[in-house]
Amino acid sequence: MGGGSEGPEPKTHPTWGGLEDPAALVFDCDGTLVDTMGGFYVADKQTCEEFDMTMSKKQFYDLAGVPIRRIFEMLAEQQGKTPDLDAMAARCKELADEIMSQGPELIHPVVAIARDAKAKGLPIAVASSGVKPTVTGHLRGHGILDLFDAVVTCEDVKHGKPAPDLYLLAAEKLGVDPKRCTAYEDAELGMQSAKAAGMTVVDVRLLDGYPTDEYKNTDV
């Protein structure tokens, strides 16, 4: 055994989805960086009930990543209802803020990837279907907002997930080619969005230490 050089730094990393030398990493927020999904399910379901609509757990997870107003619009169309969608979205935010008033927990294995990337000098961004005040509030509350070079939310694009717009805009703001980015997602529609933007995708639900496998239990 010699005492020579340790050799060049590897071009890829187990958590980069196999992409060599990524130009940037882009993270979803809810269910990816922050464990908000349980609280949002309660808020979404209660909002639907208050407006004489229904939402199953399966519908909630199947539609994860779609902006909330569009979710309510889709459910209303399916159920033959004509609610005030703006009022529904406002009520849902009110309920979610109340339910998560103590702040949701961080999803530590994903945040660790973001911290490691930042330490390596990689640009990182958030691409979330959430509203900007809520997304930045959750990140700021945990002291990680400043990790990110850009935060893109539903107000910033015309088409939310599964369209590629959020991820394309995040790459644009970072000044990188989206095809050289790795995206981190917990939702199927979010993964479709990132793939449509040309990004390599990591399903964070499969990472060691992810806090729940609730997404598997969606029969009701």
Short mmCIF file of C-alpha atoms in Angstrom, two decimals:
data_model
loop_
_atom_site.label_atom_id
_atom_site.label_comp_id
_atom_site.label_asym_id
_atom_site.label_seq_id
_atom_site.Cartn_x
_atom_site.Cartn_y
_atom_site.Cartn_z
CA MET A 1 0.00 0.00 0.00
CA GLY A 2 1.53 3.26 -1.05
CA GLY A 3 1.02 6.76 0.26
CA GLY A 4 0.28 8.38 -3.07
CA SER A 5 -2.42 10.78 -4.12
CA GLU A 6 -6.04 9.97 -3.36
CA GLY A 7 -6.84 10.57 -7.01
CA PRO A 8 -9.32 12.91 -8.68
CA GLU A 9 -12.65 13.69 -7.08
CA PRO A 10 -15.37 11.40 -8.47
CA LYS A 11 -17.49 12.81 -11.29
CA THR A 12 -20.72 11.49 -9.85
CA HIS A 13 -22.24 10.85 -6.44
CA PRO A 14 -24.74 8.25 -5.19
CA THR A 15 -27.37 10.92 -4.63
CA TRP A 16 -26.99 12.66 -8.00
CA GLY A 17 -29.05 10.04 -9.84
CA GLY A 18 -26.08 8.82 -11.86
CA LEU A 19 -25.51 12.16 -13.61
CA GLU A 20 -21.83 12.97 -14.07
CA ASP A 21 -20.68 16.46 -13.18
CA PRO A 22 -24.14 18.03 -12.74
CA ALA A 23 -24.27 21.75 -13.35
CA ALA A 24 -26.89 22.23 -10.62
CA LEU A 25 -29.36 20.46 -8.34
CA VAL A 26 -33.05 21.44 -8.18
CA PHE A 27 -35.34 20.43 -5.32
CA ASP A 28 -39.08 20.24 -4.91
CA CYS A 29 -40.13 21.52 -1.47
CA ASP A 30 -43.24 19.84 -0.02
CA GLY A 31 -42.56 16.19 0.69
CA THR A 32 -38.99 16.59 -0.55
CA LEU A 33 -37.23 19.16 1.64
CA VAL A 34 -40.01 19.66 4.18
CA ASP A 35 -42.38 17.03 5.59
CA THR A 36 -45.63 18.86 4.89
CA MET A 37 -47.65 16.17 3.13
CA GLY A 38 -49.57 14.91 6.16
CA GLY A 39 -50.61 18.42 7.15
CA PHE A 40 -51.59 19.34 3.61
CA TYR A 41 -53.72 16.20 3.28
CA VAL A 42 -55.72 17.15 6.37
CA ALA A 43 -56.11 20.75 5.14
CA ASP A 44 -57.06 19.74 1.59
CA LYS A 45 -59.57 17.12 2.75
CA GLN A 46 -61.23 19.45 5.27
CA THR A 47 -61.46 22.23 2.68
CA CYS A 48 -63.20 19.88 0.26
CA GLU A 49 -65.67 18.81 2.95
CA GLU A 50 -66.45 22.43 3.83
CA PHE A 51 -67.28 23.08 0.17
CA ASP A 52 -69.43 19.95 -0.20
CA MET A 53 -66.75 18.00 -2.05
CA THR A 54 -64.65 14.93 -1.33
CA MET A 55 -60.98 14.02 -1.63
CA SER A 56 -59.54 10.55 -1.01
CA LYS A 57 -56.01 9.88 0.14
CA LYS A 58 -55.31 8.28 -3.25
CA GLN A 59 -56.48 11.42 -5.06
CA PHE A 60 -54.31 13.55 -2.79
CA TYR A 61 -51.14 11.60 -3.55
CA ASP A 62 -51.96 11.09 -7.24
CA LEU A 63 -52.30 14.88 -7.63
CA ALA A 64 -49.33 15.79 -5.45
CA GLY A 65 -47.29 18.47 -7.19
CA VAL A 66 -50.25 20.13 -8.94
CA PRO A 67 -51.03 23.68 -7.72
CA ILE A 68 -53.81 23.54 -5.12
CA ARG A 69 -56.30 25.72 -7.00
CA ARG A 70 -55.99 23.42 -10.02
CA ILE A 71 -56.47 20.36 -7.78
CA PHE A 72 -59.74 21.78 -6.48
CA GLU A 73 -60.77 22.67 -10.03
CA MET A 74 -60.13 19.10 -11.24
CA LEU A 75 -62.03 17.57 -8.32
CA ALA A 76 -64.94 19.97 -8.83
CA GLU A 77 -65.17 19.01 -12.51
CA GLN A 78 -65.17 15.31 -11.60
CA GLN A 79 -67.86 15.81 -8.94
CA GLY A 80 -70.08 18.20 -10.88
CA LYS A 81 -69.52 21.08 -8.46
CA THR A 82 -68.98 24.81 -9.10
CA PRO A 83 -67.28 26.15 -5.98
CA ASP A 84 -65.47 29.46 -5.57
CA LEU A 85 -61.97 28.14 -6.30
CA ASP A 86 -60.20 31.23 -4.98
CA ALA A 87 -62.12 30.92 -1.71
CA MET A 88 -61.20 27.23 -1.51
CA ALA A 89 -57.51 27.97 -2.05
CA ALA A 90 -57.57 30.73 0.59
CA ARG A 91 -59.36 28.50 3.11
CA CYS A 92 -56.94 25.65 2.47
CA LYS A 93 -53.95 27.92 3.12
CA GLU A 94 -55.60 29.13 6.32
CA LEU A 95 -56.12 25.55 7.52
CA ALA A 96 -52.63 24.43 6.50
CA ASP A 97 -51.02 27.38 8.31
CA GLU A 98 -53.04 26.53 11.42
CA ILE A 99 -52.24 22.80 11.29
CA MET A 100 -48.53 23.43 10.73
CA SER A 101 -48.24 26.46 13.01
CA GLN A 102 -45.32 24.85 14.83
CA GLY A 103 -43.56 24.28 11.51
CA PRO A 104 -43.17 21.01 9.60
CA GLU A 105 -40.05 18.92 10.09
CA LEU A 106 -37.18 18.94 7.62
CA ILE A 107 -36.58 15.80 5.56
CA HIS A 108 -32.99 15.43 6.68
CA PRO A 109 -31.52 13.04 4.06
CA VAL A 110 -32.62 15.43 1.30
CA VAL A 111 -31.50 18.57 3.10
CA ALA A 112 -28.13 16.87 3.62
CA ILE A 113 -27.79 16.51 -0.17
CA ALA A 114 -28.51 20.23 -0.58
CA ARG A 115 -25.98 21.18 2.11
CA ASP A 116 -23.33 18.93 0.56
CA ALA A 117 -23.93 20.42 -2.88
CA LYS A 118 -23.64 23.94 -1.49
CA ALA A 119 -20.35 23.02 0.19
CA LYS A 120 -19.07 21.70 -3.15
CA GLY A 121 -20.01 24.97 -4.86
CA LEU A 122 -22.87 23.53 -6.93
CA PRO A 123 -25.76 25.95 -7.65
CA ILE A 124 -29.02 24.73 -6.10
CA ALA A 125 -32.62 25.86 -6.46
CA VAL A 126 -36.15 25.05 -5.33
CA ALA A 127 -38.94 24.42 -7.86
CA SER A 128 -42.22 24.12 -5.98
CA SER A 129 -45.91 24.12 -6.85
CA GLY A 130 -46.55 25.85 -3.55
CA VAL A 131 -47.16 29.57 -3.08
CA LYS A 132 -44.05 31.64 -2.48
CA PRO A 133 -44.87 32.97 1.02
CA THR A 134 -45.52 29.46 2.32
CA VAL A 135 -42.52 27.86 0.64
CA THR A 136 -40.05 30.56 1.66
CA GLY A 137 -41.61 30.69 5.13
CA HIS A 138 -41.00 26.98 5.73
CA LEU A 139 -37.44 27.19 4.43
CA ARG A 140 -36.67 30.37 6.36
CA GLY A 141 -38.16 28.93 9.54
CA HIS A 142 -35.63 26.11 9.44
CA GLY A 143 -32.75 28.40 8.50
CA ILE A 144 -32.16 26.83 5.07
CA LEU A 145 -33.63 29.45 2.72
CA ASP A 146 -30.19 30.98 2.15
CA LEU A 147 -28.86 27.64 0.93
CA PHE A 148 -30.71 28.13 -2.33
CA ASP A 149 -29.64 30.39 -5.17
CA ALA A 150 -33.20 30.57 -6.54
CA VAL A 151 -36.70 29.68 -5.36
CA VAL A 152 -39.33 29.24 -8.09
CA THR A 153 -43.02 28.76 -7.17
CA CYS A 154 -46.39 28.46 -8.87
CA GLU A 155 -46.85 32.23 -9.24
CA ASP A 156 -43.75 32.40 -11.45
CA VAL A 157 -45.01 30.22 -14.31
CA LYS A 158 -48.08 29.87 -16.51
CA HIS A 159 -48.23 26.07 -16.30
CA GLY A 160 -47.56 24.14 -13.10
CA LYS A 161 -46.38 20.55 -12.77
CA PRO A 162 -46.51 18.16 -14.62
CA ALA A 163 -45.57 20.77 -17.28
CA PRO A 164 -41.79 21.41 -17.26
CA ASP A 165 -42.08 25.17 -16.71
CA LEU A 166 -41.02 25.30 -13.04
CA TYR A 167 -37.90 23.22 -13.60
CA LEU A 168 -37.01 25.05 -16.80
CA LEU A 169 -37.31 28.40 -15.03
CA ALA A 170 -35.20 27.18 -12.11
CA ALA A 171 -32.44 26.14 -14.52
CA GLU A 172 -32.73 29.48 -16.32
CA LYS A 173 -32.38 31.39 -13.06
CA LEU A 174 -29.28 29.35 -12.21
CA GLY A 175 -27.88 29.94 -15.69
CA VAL A 176 -27.46 26.24 -16.48
CA ASP A 177 -28.62 23.72 -19.07
CA PRO A 178 -31.55 21.77 -17.57
CA LYS A 179 -30.17 18.59 -19.15
CA ARG A 180 -27.18 18.93 -16.82
CA CYS A 181 -29.32 19.14 -13.68
CA THR A 182 -30.48 16.56 -11.16
CA ALA A 183 -33.96 17.11 -9.73
CA TYR A 184 -35.29 15.76 -6.43
CA GLU A 185 -38.98 14.89 -6.16
CA ASP A 186 -41.42 12.87 -4.05
CA ALA A 187 -44.45 13.06 -6.39
CA GLU A 188 -45.08 11.26 -9.66
CA LEU A 189 -46.36 14.39 -11.43
CA GLY A 190 -43.35 16.32 -10.18
CA MET A 191 -41.04 13.67 -11.57
CA GLN A 192 -42.85 13.94 -14.92
CA SER A 193 -42.27 17.71 -14.80
CA ALA A 194 -38.54 17.39 -14.16
CA LYS A 195 -38.11 14.68 -16.81
CA ALA A 196 -40.01 16.80 -19.33
CA ALA A 197 -37.48 19.56 -18.62
CA GLY A 198 -34.71 17.11 -19.51
CA MET A 199 -33.40 16.63 -15.97
CA THR A 200 -32.15 13.47 -14.28
CA VAL A 201 -34.58 12.67 -11.46
CA VAL A 202 -34.07 11.20 -7.98
CA ASP A 203 -37.15 9.79 -6.22
CA VAL A 204 -36.46 10.95 -2.67
CA ARG A 205 -38.96 8.46 -1.23
CA LEU A 206 -36.37 5.76 -1.91
CA LEU A 207 -33.56 7.47 0.01
CA ASP A 208 -32.42 5.94 3.29
CA GLY A 209 -33.98 7.87 6.14
CA TYR A 210 -36.97 9.24 4.21
CA PRO A 211 -39.55 9.77 6.97
CA THR A 212 -42.52 7.83 5.66
CA ASP A 213 -43.77 5.27 3.16
CA GLU A 214 -47.29 6.69 3.41
CA TYR A 215 -47.34 7.22 -0.35
CA LYS A 216 -47.60 3.44 -0.75
CA ASN A 217 -50.83 3.26 1.24
CA THR A 218 -53.26 5.11 -1.00
CA ASP A 219 -56.14 2.69 -1.44
CA VAL A 220 -58.66 4.95 0.28
#
